[in-house]
Short mmCIF file of N, CA and C in Angstrom, two decimals:
data_model
loop_
_atom_site.label_atom_id
_atom_site.label_comp_id
_atom_site.label_asym_id
_atom_site.label_seq_id
_atom_site.Cartn_x
_atom_site.Cartn_y
_atom_site.Cartn_z
N UNK A 1 64.72 31.61 71.59
CA UNK A 1 65.66 32.38 72.33
C UNK A 1 67.04 32.40 71.62
N UNK A 2 67.46 31.28 71.12
CA UNK A 2 68.71 31.19 70.44
C UNK A 2 68.72 31.82 69.06
N UNK A 3 67.53 31.87 68.41
CA UNK A 3 67.44 32.43 67.08
C UNK A 3 67.61 33.92 67.05
N UNK A 4 67.19 34.64 68.11
CA UNK A 4 67.29 36.08 68.11
C UNK A 4 68.62 36.59 68.66
N UNK A 5 69.47 35.76 69.17
CA UNK A 5 70.75 36.22 69.78
C UNK A 5 71.70 36.64 68.68
N UNK A 6 72.50 37.70 68.98
CA UNK A 6 73.46 38.17 68.04
C UNK A 6 74.70 37.27 68.12
N UNK A 7 75.39 37.21 66.98
CA UNK A 7 76.58 36.36 66.97
C UNK A 7 77.74 37.20 67.53
N UNK A 8 78.42 36.65 68.54
CA UNK A 8 79.48 37.34 69.26
C UNK A 8 80.77 36.69 68.81
N UNK A 9 81.74 37.53 68.41
CA UNK A 9 83.08 36.94 68.07
C UNK A 9 84.05 37.50 69.10
N UNK A 10 85.04 36.67 69.42
CA UNK A 10 86.04 37.03 70.36
C UNK A 10 87.31 37.51 69.63
N UNK A 11 87.80 38.70 70.03
CA UNK A 11 88.97 39.24 69.40
C UNK A 11 90.06 39.20 70.40
N UNK A 12 91.20 38.68 69.97
CA UNK A 12 92.39 38.56 70.91
C UNK A 12 93.41 39.58 70.50
N UNK A 13 94.06 40.15 71.44
CA UNK A 13 95.14 41.06 71.15
C UNK A 13 96.42 40.28 70.82
N UNK A 14 97.18 40.80 69.88
CA UNK A 14 98.37 40.07 69.49
C UNK A 14 99.52 41.08 69.34
N UNK A 15 100.76 40.56 69.32
CA UNK A 15 101.93 41.40 69.17
C UNK A 15 102.31 41.47 67.68
N UNK A 16 101.38 41.56 66.80
CA UNK A 16 101.70 41.57 65.37
C UNK A 16 102.18 42.91 64.89
N UNK A 17 102.03 43.96 65.70
CA UNK A 17 102.48 45.30 65.33
C UNK A 17 103.98 45.38 65.46
N UNK A 18 104.59 46.21 64.54
CA UNK A 18 106.03 46.38 64.72
C UNK A 18 106.38 47.20 65.96
N UNK A 19 107.56 47.08 66.47
CA UNK A 19 107.98 47.71 67.69
C UNK A 19 107.92 49.25 67.57
N UNK A 20 108.29 49.79 66.39
CA UNK A 20 108.24 51.24 66.22
C UNK A 20 106.83 51.81 66.34
N UNK A 21 105.90 51.04 65.72
CA UNK A 21 104.51 51.49 65.82
C UNK A 21 103.98 51.46 67.27
N UNK A 22 104.37 50.44 67.99
CA UNK A 22 104.01 50.35 69.41
C UNK A 22 104.58 51.47 70.19
N UNK A 23 105.85 51.81 69.94
CA UNK A 23 106.48 52.92 70.67
C UNK A 23 105.84 54.23 70.35
N UNK A 24 105.47 54.38 69.04
CA UNK A 24 104.79 55.61 68.62
C UNK A 24 103.45 55.75 69.31
N UNK A 25 102.68 54.64 69.38
CA UNK A 25 101.41 54.71 70.08
C UNK A 25 101.59 54.98 71.58
N UNK A 26 102.64 54.38 72.20
CA UNK A 26 102.89 54.65 73.59
C UNK A 26 103.20 56.14 73.80
N UNK A 27 104.01 56.72 72.91
CA UNK A 27 104.35 58.14 73.01
C UNK A 27 103.08 59.02 72.86
N UNK A 28 102.23 58.64 71.92
CA UNK A 28 100.97 59.39 71.69
C UNK A 28 100.10 59.27 72.93
N UNK A 29 100.02 58.10 73.46
CA UNK A 29 99.17 57.89 74.67
C UNK A 29 99.73 58.70 75.86
N UNK A 30 101.08 58.72 76.00
CA UNK A 30 101.68 59.51 77.05
C UNK A 30 101.46 60.98 76.88
N UNK A 31 101.56 61.43 75.57
CA UNK A 31 101.27 62.88 75.33
C UNK A 31 99.81 63.24 75.64
N UNK A 32 98.86 62.34 75.29
CA UNK A 32 97.44 62.58 75.61
C UNK A 32 97.29 62.63 77.10
N UNK A 33 97.94 61.71 77.83
CA UNK A 33 97.85 61.72 79.27
C UNK A 33 98.37 63.02 79.87
N UNK A 34 99.56 63.51 79.28
CA UNK A 34 100.09 64.78 79.75
C UNK A 34 99.12 65.90 79.52
N UNK A 35 98.51 65.93 78.31
CA UNK A 35 97.55 67.01 77.97
C UNK A 35 96.39 66.97 78.95
N UNK A 36 95.86 65.77 79.19
CA UNK A 36 94.72 65.69 80.10
C UNK A 36 95.11 66.11 81.48
N UNK A 37 96.30 65.77 81.94
CA UNK A 37 96.78 66.16 83.25
C UNK A 37 96.94 67.66 83.33
N UNK A 38 97.51 68.27 82.28
CA UNK A 38 97.66 69.74 82.27
C UNK A 38 96.32 70.42 82.30
N UNK A 39 95.37 69.90 81.48
CA UNK A 39 94.02 70.48 81.44
C UNK A 39 93.37 70.37 82.83
N UNK A 40 93.51 69.19 83.46
CA UNK A 40 92.94 69.01 84.79
C UNK A 40 93.53 69.96 85.80
N UNK A 41 94.86 70.15 85.69
CA UNK A 41 95.50 71.12 86.61
C UNK A 41 94.99 72.53 86.34
N UNK A 42 94.90 72.86 85.05
CA UNK A 42 94.41 74.20 84.72
C UNK A 42 92.97 74.40 85.21
N UNK A 43 92.12 73.43 85.04
CA UNK A 43 90.74 73.56 85.53
C UNK A 43 90.68 73.72 87.03
N UNK A 44 91.60 72.95 87.73
CA UNK A 44 91.65 73.06 89.22
C UNK A 44 92.13 74.47 89.58
N UNK A 45 93.12 74.95 88.86
CA UNK A 45 93.61 76.31 89.10
C UNK A 45 92.51 77.37 88.91
N UNK A 46 91.73 77.17 87.80
CA UNK A 46 90.62 78.11 87.55
C UNK A 46 89.62 78.04 88.67
N UNK A 47 89.31 76.83 89.10
CA UNK A 47 88.32 76.71 90.18
C UNK A 47 88.80 77.44 91.46
N UNK A 48 90.08 77.22 91.78
CA UNK A 48 90.66 77.89 92.94
C UNK A 48 90.61 79.38 92.78
N UNK A 49 90.97 79.87 91.57
CA UNK A 49 90.97 81.31 91.32
C UNK A 49 89.55 81.88 91.49
N UNK A 50 88.57 81.12 90.95
CA UNK A 50 87.18 81.58 91.02
C UNK A 50 86.75 81.65 92.50
N UNK A 51 87.13 80.63 93.27
CA UNK A 51 86.77 80.61 94.71
C UNK A 51 87.41 81.80 95.41
N UNK A 52 88.66 82.02 95.12
CA UNK A 52 89.36 83.15 95.74
C UNK A 52 88.76 84.49 95.40
N UNK A 53 88.34 84.62 94.14
CA UNK A 53 87.73 85.87 93.68
C UNK A 53 86.41 86.05 94.37
N UNK A 54 85.62 84.96 94.50
CA UNK A 54 84.33 85.07 95.19
C UNK A 54 84.50 85.47 96.66
N UNK A 55 85.50 84.82 97.31
CA UNK A 55 85.72 85.19 98.70
C UNK A 55 86.16 86.64 98.85
N UNK A 56 87.01 87.11 97.90
CA UNK A 56 87.47 88.50 97.94
C UNK A 56 86.26 89.46 97.73
N UNK A 57 85.38 89.10 96.86
CA UNK A 57 84.13 89.94 96.61
C UNK A 57 83.32 89.98 97.92
N UNK A 58 83.17 88.80 98.57
CA UNK A 58 82.38 88.82 99.84
C UNK A 58 82.98 89.71 100.88
N UNK A 59 84.32 89.60 101.00
CA UNK A 59 84.97 90.44 102.02
C UNK A 59 84.83 91.90 101.63
N UNK A 60 84.97 92.25 100.39
CA UNK A 60 84.85 93.64 99.98
C UNK A 60 83.42 94.12 100.17
N UNK A 61 82.45 93.30 99.90
CA UNK A 61 81.05 93.66 100.07
C UNK A 61 80.76 93.92 101.58
N UNK A 62 81.29 93.06 102.45
CA UNK A 62 81.07 93.29 103.90
C UNK A 62 81.71 94.55 104.34
N UNK A 63 82.92 94.86 103.82
CA UNK A 63 83.53 96.11 104.18
C UNK A 63 82.71 97.31 103.73
N UNK A 64 82.19 97.24 102.51
CA UNK A 64 81.39 98.35 102.03
C UNK A 64 80.14 98.53 102.87
N UNK A 65 79.50 97.41 103.25
CA UNK A 65 78.30 97.47 104.11
C UNK A 65 78.60 98.15 105.40
N UNK A 66 79.78 97.76 105.98
CA UNK A 66 80.14 98.29 107.31
C UNK A 66 80.43 99.86 107.14
N UNK A 67 81.11 100.25 106.08
CA UNK A 67 81.32 101.68 105.85
C UNK A 67 80.03 102.44 105.67
N UNK A 68 79.10 101.82 104.88
CA UNK A 68 77.83 102.46 104.64
C UNK A 68 77.04 102.59 105.96
N UNK A 69 77.08 101.56 106.78
CA UNK A 69 76.39 101.65 108.07
C UNK A 69 76.98 102.71 108.93
N UNK A 70 78.27 102.82 108.92
CA UNK A 70 78.92 103.93 109.73
C UNK A 70 78.47 105.31 109.25
N UNK A 71 78.45 105.46 107.95
CA UNK A 71 78.06 106.75 107.39
C UNK A 71 76.58 107.09 107.76
N UNK A 72 75.75 106.08 107.72
CA UNK A 72 74.28 106.32 108.01
C UNK A 72 74.08 106.65 109.50
N UNK A 73 74.91 106.09 110.37
CA UNK A 73 74.70 106.26 111.80
C UNK A 73 75.14 107.66 112.27
N UNK A 74 76.04 108.28 111.53
CA UNK A 74 76.57 109.57 111.99
C UNK A 74 75.46 110.65 111.92
N UNK A 75 75.20 111.27 112.99
CA UNK A 75 74.19 112.30 113.10
C UNK A 75 74.98 113.61 113.52
N UNK A 76 74.77 114.64 112.77
CA UNK A 76 75.43 115.91 113.16
C UNK A 76 75.06 116.30 114.58
N UNK A 77 76.03 116.88 115.29
CA UNK A 77 75.78 117.25 116.71
C UNK A 77 74.66 118.23 116.84
N UNK A 78 74.44 119.11 115.89
CA UNK A 78 73.42 120.10 115.99
C UNK A 78 72.01 119.47 115.93
N UNK A 79 71.92 118.38 115.16
CA UNK A 79 70.60 117.72 115.00
C UNK A 79 70.32 116.68 116.04
N UNK A 80 71.25 116.29 116.86
CA UNK A 80 70.97 115.21 117.79
C UNK A 80 69.77 115.46 118.71
N UNK A 81 69.56 116.64 119.25
CA UNK A 81 68.39 116.84 120.10
C UNK A 81 67.05 116.75 119.31
N UNK A 82 67.11 117.12 118.02
CA UNK A 82 65.92 117.17 117.23
C UNK A 82 65.85 116.03 116.19
N UNK A 83 66.63 115.00 116.38
CA UNK A 83 66.72 113.91 115.41
C UNK A 83 65.38 113.20 115.23
N UNK A 84 64.66 113.03 116.30
CA UNK A 84 63.39 112.35 116.26
C UNK A 84 62.35 113.19 115.44
N UNK A 85 62.50 114.48 115.35
CA UNK A 85 61.58 115.30 114.57
C UNK A 85 61.79 115.09 113.05
N UNK A 86 62.98 114.67 112.68
CA UNK A 86 63.26 114.49 111.23
C UNK A 86 62.87 113.11 110.73
N UNK A 87 62.45 112.24 111.58
CA UNK A 87 62.13 110.90 111.19
C UNK A 87 61.06 110.82 110.07
N UNK A 88 59.94 111.54 110.16
CA UNK A 88 58.97 111.50 109.11
C UNK A 88 59.50 111.96 107.75
N UNK A 89 60.38 112.94 107.79
CA UNK A 89 60.96 113.46 106.54
C UNK A 89 61.94 112.49 105.91
N UNK A 90 62.70 111.76 106.76
CA UNK A 90 63.58 110.74 106.26
C UNK A 90 62.79 109.58 105.65
N UNK A 91 61.67 109.24 106.32
CA UNK A 91 60.82 108.19 105.80
C UNK A 91 60.18 108.60 104.46
N UNK A 92 59.76 109.84 104.39
CA UNK A 92 59.18 110.32 103.11
C UNK A 92 60.22 110.29 101.99
N UNK A 93 61.44 110.75 102.30
CA UNK A 93 62.52 110.71 101.31
C UNK A 93 62.77 109.30 100.83
N UNK A 94 62.85 108.31 101.81
CA UNK A 94 63.10 106.93 101.39
C UNK A 94 61.98 106.39 100.58
N UNK A 95 60.71 106.82 100.89
CA UNK A 95 59.55 106.35 100.14
C UNK A 95 59.64 106.86 98.69
N UNK A 96 59.98 108.13 98.50
CA UNK A 96 60.07 108.72 97.19
C UNK A 96 61.21 108.02 96.38
N UNK A 97 62.31 107.79 97.02
CA UNK A 97 63.45 107.14 96.38
C UNK A 97 63.07 105.76 95.91
N UNK A 98 62.44 104.93 96.78
CA UNK A 98 62.03 103.60 96.42
C UNK A 98 60.95 103.59 95.36
N UNK A 99 60.06 104.60 95.39
CA UNK A 99 58.97 104.68 94.37
C UNK A 99 59.60 104.90 92.96
N UNK A 100 60.60 105.73 92.88
CA UNK A 100 61.24 105.99 91.59
C UNK A 100 61.96 104.72 91.13
N UNK A 101 62.59 104.01 92.06
CA UNK A 101 63.28 102.78 91.69
C UNK A 101 62.27 101.78 91.17
N UNK A 102 61.09 101.72 91.76
CA UNK A 102 60.02 100.81 91.31
C UNK A 102 59.47 101.15 90.00
N UNK A 103 59.30 102.49 89.75
CA UNK A 103 58.80 102.92 88.45
C UNK A 103 59.74 102.60 87.29
N UNK A 104 61.03 102.63 87.59
CA UNK A 104 62.03 102.25 86.54
C UNK A 104 61.88 100.78 86.14
N UNK A 105 61.32 99.95 87.02
CA UNK A 105 61.21 98.54 86.69
C UNK A 105 59.92 98.19 85.96
N UNK A 106 59.01 99.15 85.81
CA UNK A 106 57.71 98.91 85.19
C UNK A 106 57.90 98.71 83.70
N UNK A 107 57.19 97.76 83.10
CA UNK A 107 57.18 97.60 81.64
C UNK A 107 55.95 98.33 81.14
N UNK A 108 56.20 99.46 80.48
CA UNK A 108 55.11 100.29 80.00
C UNK A 108 54.55 99.75 78.73
N UNK A 109 53.22 99.78 78.54
CA UNK A 109 52.63 99.28 77.29
C UNK A 109 52.91 100.21 76.13
N UNK A 110 52.82 99.62 74.92
CA UNK A 110 53.03 100.43 73.70
C UNK A 110 51.73 101.23 73.46
N UNK A 111 51.78 102.13 72.48
CA UNK A 111 50.64 102.95 72.16
C UNK A 111 49.43 102.10 71.72
N UNK A 112 49.78 101.11 70.91
CA UNK A 112 48.73 100.20 70.42
C UNK A 112 48.01 99.45 71.56
N UNK A 113 48.85 98.89 72.49
CA UNK A 113 48.29 98.17 73.61
C UNK A 113 47.46 99.11 74.51
N UNK A 114 47.90 100.38 74.64
CA UNK A 114 47.22 101.37 75.48
C UNK A 114 45.82 101.62 74.88
N UNK A 115 45.76 101.80 73.58
CA UNK A 115 44.49 102.03 72.92
C UNK A 115 43.56 100.85 73.05
N UNK A 116 44.08 99.62 72.89
CA UNK A 116 43.24 98.46 73.07
C UNK A 116 42.64 98.37 74.47
N UNK A 117 43.47 98.62 75.45
CA UNK A 117 42.99 98.55 76.84
C UNK A 117 41.99 99.65 77.12
N UNK A 118 42.23 100.86 76.58
CA UNK A 118 41.31 101.99 76.82
C UNK A 118 39.96 101.68 76.15
N UNK A 119 39.95 101.19 74.95
CA UNK A 119 38.70 100.91 74.27
C UNK A 119 37.94 99.75 74.97
N UNK A 120 38.68 98.78 75.46
CA UNK A 120 37.99 97.73 76.17
C UNK A 120 37.38 98.21 77.47
N UNK A 121 38.05 99.13 78.12
CA UNK A 121 37.41 99.70 79.37
C UNK A 121 36.18 100.55 79.03
N UNK A 122 36.25 101.33 78.00
CA UNK A 122 35.09 102.13 77.55
C UNK A 122 33.91 101.21 77.15
N UNK A 123 34.21 100.14 76.44
CA UNK A 123 33.16 99.18 76.00
C UNK A 123 32.49 98.51 77.22
N UNK A 124 33.37 98.15 78.14
CA UNK A 124 32.88 97.48 79.39
C UNK A 124 31.99 98.45 80.20
N UNK A 125 32.37 99.68 80.31
CA UNK A 125 31.59 100.69 81.05
C UNK A 125 30.21 100.89 80.38
N UNK A 126 30.20 100.95 79.06
CA UNK A 126 28.97 101.15 78.30
C UNK A 126 28.02 99.94 78.55
N UNK A 127 28.58 98.70 78.41
CA UNK A 127 27.77 97.56 78.63
C UNK A 127 27.18 97.46 80.05
N UNK A 128 27.99 97.71 81.05
CA UNK A 128 27.55 97.64 82.43
C UNK A 128 26.53 98.72 82.71
N UNK A 129 26.73 99.94 82.19
CA UNK A 129 25.77 101.04 82.44
C UNK A 129 24.44 100.72 81.75
N UNK A 130 24.49 100.12 80.56
CA UNK A 130 23.22 99.73 79.89
C UNK A 130 22.51 98.64 80.70
N UNK A 131 23.23 97.70 81.23
CA UNK A 131 22.62 96.64 82.04
C UNK A 131 22.00 97.26 83.33
N UNK A 132 22.68 98.20 83.96
CA UNK A 132 22.13 98.84 85.16
C UNK A 132 20.92 99.67 84.81
N UNK A 133 20.92 100.35 83.63
CA UNK A 133 19.74 101.17 83.26
C UNK A 133 18.55 100.24 82.98
N UNK A 134 18.79 99.07 82.37
CA UNK A 134 17.73 98.15 82.11
C UNK A 134 17.12 97.64 83.42
N UNK A 135 17.99 97.26 84.36
CA UNK A 135 17.50 96.87 85.69
C UNK A 135 16.72 97.98 86.40
N UNK A 136 17.16 99.18 86.33
CA UNK A 136 16.50 100.33 86.91
C UNK A 136 15.11 100.49 86.33
N UNK A 137 15.03 100.42 84.99
CA UNK A 137 13.75 100.58 84.28
C UNK A 137 12.77 99.43 84.70
N UNK A 138 13.29 98.20 84.81
CA UNK A 138 12.49 97.06 85.19
C UNK A 138 11.97 97.20 86.61
N UNK A 139 12.88 97.58 87.59
CA UNK A 139 12.48 97.77 88.97
C UNK A 139 11.48 98.91 89.09
N UNK A 140 11.64 99.98 88.33
CA UNK A 140 10.71 101.13 88.40
C UNK A 140 9.31 100.69 87.97
N UNK A 141 9.21 99.95 86.88
CA UNK A 141 7.89 99.44 86.41
C UNK A 141 7.26 98.56 87.41
N UNK A 142 8.03 97.61 87.98
CA UNK A 142 7.54 96.63 88.95
C UNK A 142 7.03 97.41 90.13
N UNK A 143 7.80 98.35 90.74
CA UNK A 143 7.35 99.03 91.91
C UNK A 143 6.17 99.94 91.63
N UNK A 144 6.10 100.56 90.47
CA UNK A 144 4.92 101.39 90.17
C UNK A 144 3.68 100.51 90.03
N UNK A 145 3.81 99.34 89.47
CA UNK A 145 2.70 98.45 89.29
C UNK A 145 2.19 97.95 90.69
N UNK A 146 3.14 97.67 91.59
CA UNK A 146 2.79 97.19 92.90
C UNK A 146 2.16 98.30 93.74
N UNK A 147 2.70 99.53 93.65
CA UNK A 147 2.17 100.61 94.47
C UNK A 147 0.80 101.08 93.94
N UNK A 148 0.55 101.03 92.62
CA UNK A 148 -0.75 101.46 92.09
C UNK A 148 -1.82 100.35 92.33
N UNK A 149 -1.37 99.08 92.36
CA UNK A 149 -2.25 98.00 92.41
C UNK A 149 -3.13 97.73 93.44
#
């Protein structure tokens, strides 16, 4: 246990430095402290500004939503008696609008990928049709043998 332990030396602080050097180090330490304090205050100010901006955005968003809701609710006086008749057309319009929005989000394949997928589908169809034709031929022979027999 004692053989593997590291040798520890004790270092004591002393006043062997000249007074000017000590003052210079104190001034540097004070300047560093000031810089750190200024940075901390700046970061706090940035955080507060960010919070205020986020709150302002939320308030603006709620105002816009309220305005949009007011606009949507307004029904022309002429259409009020027939408003229920227009419901399917509004639903259809909303469906078309949402469909176009969805199509814009689609990642379309490249020409090379399209050809690969097309050829794989054609190959799969040929293999499955050949398998079904073989089964049909087999069942036809079996049923003919049973019926003649």
